[in-house]
Tab-separated table of C-alpha atoms in Angstrom:
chain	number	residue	atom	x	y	z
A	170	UNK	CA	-0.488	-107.904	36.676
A	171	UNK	CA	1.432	-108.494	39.583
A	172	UNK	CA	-0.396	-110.049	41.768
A	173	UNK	CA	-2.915	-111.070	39.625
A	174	UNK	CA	-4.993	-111.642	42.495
A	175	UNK	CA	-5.442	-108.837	45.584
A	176	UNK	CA	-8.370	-108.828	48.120
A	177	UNK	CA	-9.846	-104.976	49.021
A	178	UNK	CA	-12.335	-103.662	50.686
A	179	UNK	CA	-15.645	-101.921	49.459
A	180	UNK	CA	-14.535	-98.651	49.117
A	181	UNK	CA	-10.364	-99.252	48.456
A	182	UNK	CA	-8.215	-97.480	46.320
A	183	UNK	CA	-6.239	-99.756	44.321
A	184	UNK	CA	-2.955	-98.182	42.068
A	185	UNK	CA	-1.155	-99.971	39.492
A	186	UNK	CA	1.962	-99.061	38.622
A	187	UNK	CA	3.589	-99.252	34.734
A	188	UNK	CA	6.796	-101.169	35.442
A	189	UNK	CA	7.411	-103.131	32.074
A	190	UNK	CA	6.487	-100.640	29.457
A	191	UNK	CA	3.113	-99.965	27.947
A	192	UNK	CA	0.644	-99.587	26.688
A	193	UNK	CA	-0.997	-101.029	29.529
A	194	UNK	CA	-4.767	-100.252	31.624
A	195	UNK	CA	-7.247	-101.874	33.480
A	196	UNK	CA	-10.785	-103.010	31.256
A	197	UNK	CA	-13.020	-105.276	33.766
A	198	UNK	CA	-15.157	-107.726	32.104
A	199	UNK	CA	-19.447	-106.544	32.191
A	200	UNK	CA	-20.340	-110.023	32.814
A	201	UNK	CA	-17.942	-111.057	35.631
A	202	UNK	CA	-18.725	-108.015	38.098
A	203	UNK	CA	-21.202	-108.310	40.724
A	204	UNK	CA	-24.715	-106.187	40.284
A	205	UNK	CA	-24.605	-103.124	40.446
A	206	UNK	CA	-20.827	-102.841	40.488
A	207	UNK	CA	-20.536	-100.556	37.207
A	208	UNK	CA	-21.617	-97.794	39.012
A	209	UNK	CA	-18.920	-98.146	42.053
A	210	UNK	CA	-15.459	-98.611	40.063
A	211	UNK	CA	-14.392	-95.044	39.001
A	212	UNK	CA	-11.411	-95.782	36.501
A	213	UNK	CA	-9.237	-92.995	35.024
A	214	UNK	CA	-9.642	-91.150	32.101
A	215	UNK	CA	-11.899	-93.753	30.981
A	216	UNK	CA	-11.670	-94.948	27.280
A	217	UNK	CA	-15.397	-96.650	27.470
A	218	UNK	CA	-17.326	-98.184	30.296
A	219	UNK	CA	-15.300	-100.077	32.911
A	220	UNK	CA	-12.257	-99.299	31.071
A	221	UNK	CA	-8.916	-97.169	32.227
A	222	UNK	CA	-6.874	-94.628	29.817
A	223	UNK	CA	-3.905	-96.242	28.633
A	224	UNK	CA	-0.428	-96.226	30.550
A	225	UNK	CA	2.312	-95.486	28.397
A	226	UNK	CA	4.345	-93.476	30.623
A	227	UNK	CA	7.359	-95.753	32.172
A	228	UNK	CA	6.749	-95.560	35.997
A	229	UNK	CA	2.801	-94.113	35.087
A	230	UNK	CA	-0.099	-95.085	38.471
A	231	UNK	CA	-3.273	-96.041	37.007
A	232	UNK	CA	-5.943	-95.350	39.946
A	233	UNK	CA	-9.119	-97.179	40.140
A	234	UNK	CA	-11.581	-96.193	43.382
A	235	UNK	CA	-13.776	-98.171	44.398
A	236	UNK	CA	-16.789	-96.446	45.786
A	237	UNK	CA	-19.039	-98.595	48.476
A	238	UNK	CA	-18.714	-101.337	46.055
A	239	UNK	CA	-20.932	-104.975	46.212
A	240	UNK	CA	-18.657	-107.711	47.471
A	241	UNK	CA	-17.908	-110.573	45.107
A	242	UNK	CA	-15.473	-111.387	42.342
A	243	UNK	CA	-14.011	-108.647	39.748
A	244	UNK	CA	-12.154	-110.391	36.628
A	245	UNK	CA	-10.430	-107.753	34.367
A	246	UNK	CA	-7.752	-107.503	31.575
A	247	UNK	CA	-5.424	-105.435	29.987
A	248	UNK	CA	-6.894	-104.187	26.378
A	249	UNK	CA	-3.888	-104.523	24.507
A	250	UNK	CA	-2.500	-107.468	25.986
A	251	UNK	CA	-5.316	-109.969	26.594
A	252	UNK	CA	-4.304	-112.153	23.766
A	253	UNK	CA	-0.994	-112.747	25.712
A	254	UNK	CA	-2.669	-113.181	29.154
A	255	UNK	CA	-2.479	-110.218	30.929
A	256	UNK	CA	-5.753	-110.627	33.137
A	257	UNK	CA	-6.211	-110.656	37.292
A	258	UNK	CA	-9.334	-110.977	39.136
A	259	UNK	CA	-10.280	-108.630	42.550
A	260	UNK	CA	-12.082	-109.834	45.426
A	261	UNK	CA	-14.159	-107.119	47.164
A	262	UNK	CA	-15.099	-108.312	51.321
């Protein structure tokens, strides 16, 4: 992710765009969300809980709304890329 770290606010809209091929999404970690937070990230198409479709699409936006959520610290990672890195962390103010 580029940057792999961007301040929002509560209730931002946040886009990522697939610039380097795919597959690529956005999975944030359970246990490094604030309380209550599952319920305020709406992710695309989700594949499970806290987890984005995949991008495979050159040029694809992957949205992820964030709805009045807690402030604090939001780690996340892409599924099929985590063993190589590809992780970023949010700060909601």
């Amino acid at each position: 992710y580029v940057p792999d770290q961007l301040t929002i606010g509560p209730s931002d809209l946040v886009r990522y765009h697939n610039k380097s091929g795919g597959p690529h999404n956005i999975a944030f970690y359970e246990d490094s969300i604030p309380k209550g937070a599952q319920a305020a990230i709406a992710v695309p198409d989700p594949m499970a809980p806290l987890s984005s479709k995949l991008a495979v699409a050159p040029n694809e936006i992957l949205e992820v709304k964030f709805n009045n959520a807690p402030k604090g610290e939001y780690k996340y990672y892409c599924t099929p890329h985590l063993a190589m890195g590809m992780k970023a962390k949010l700060t909601v103010q």
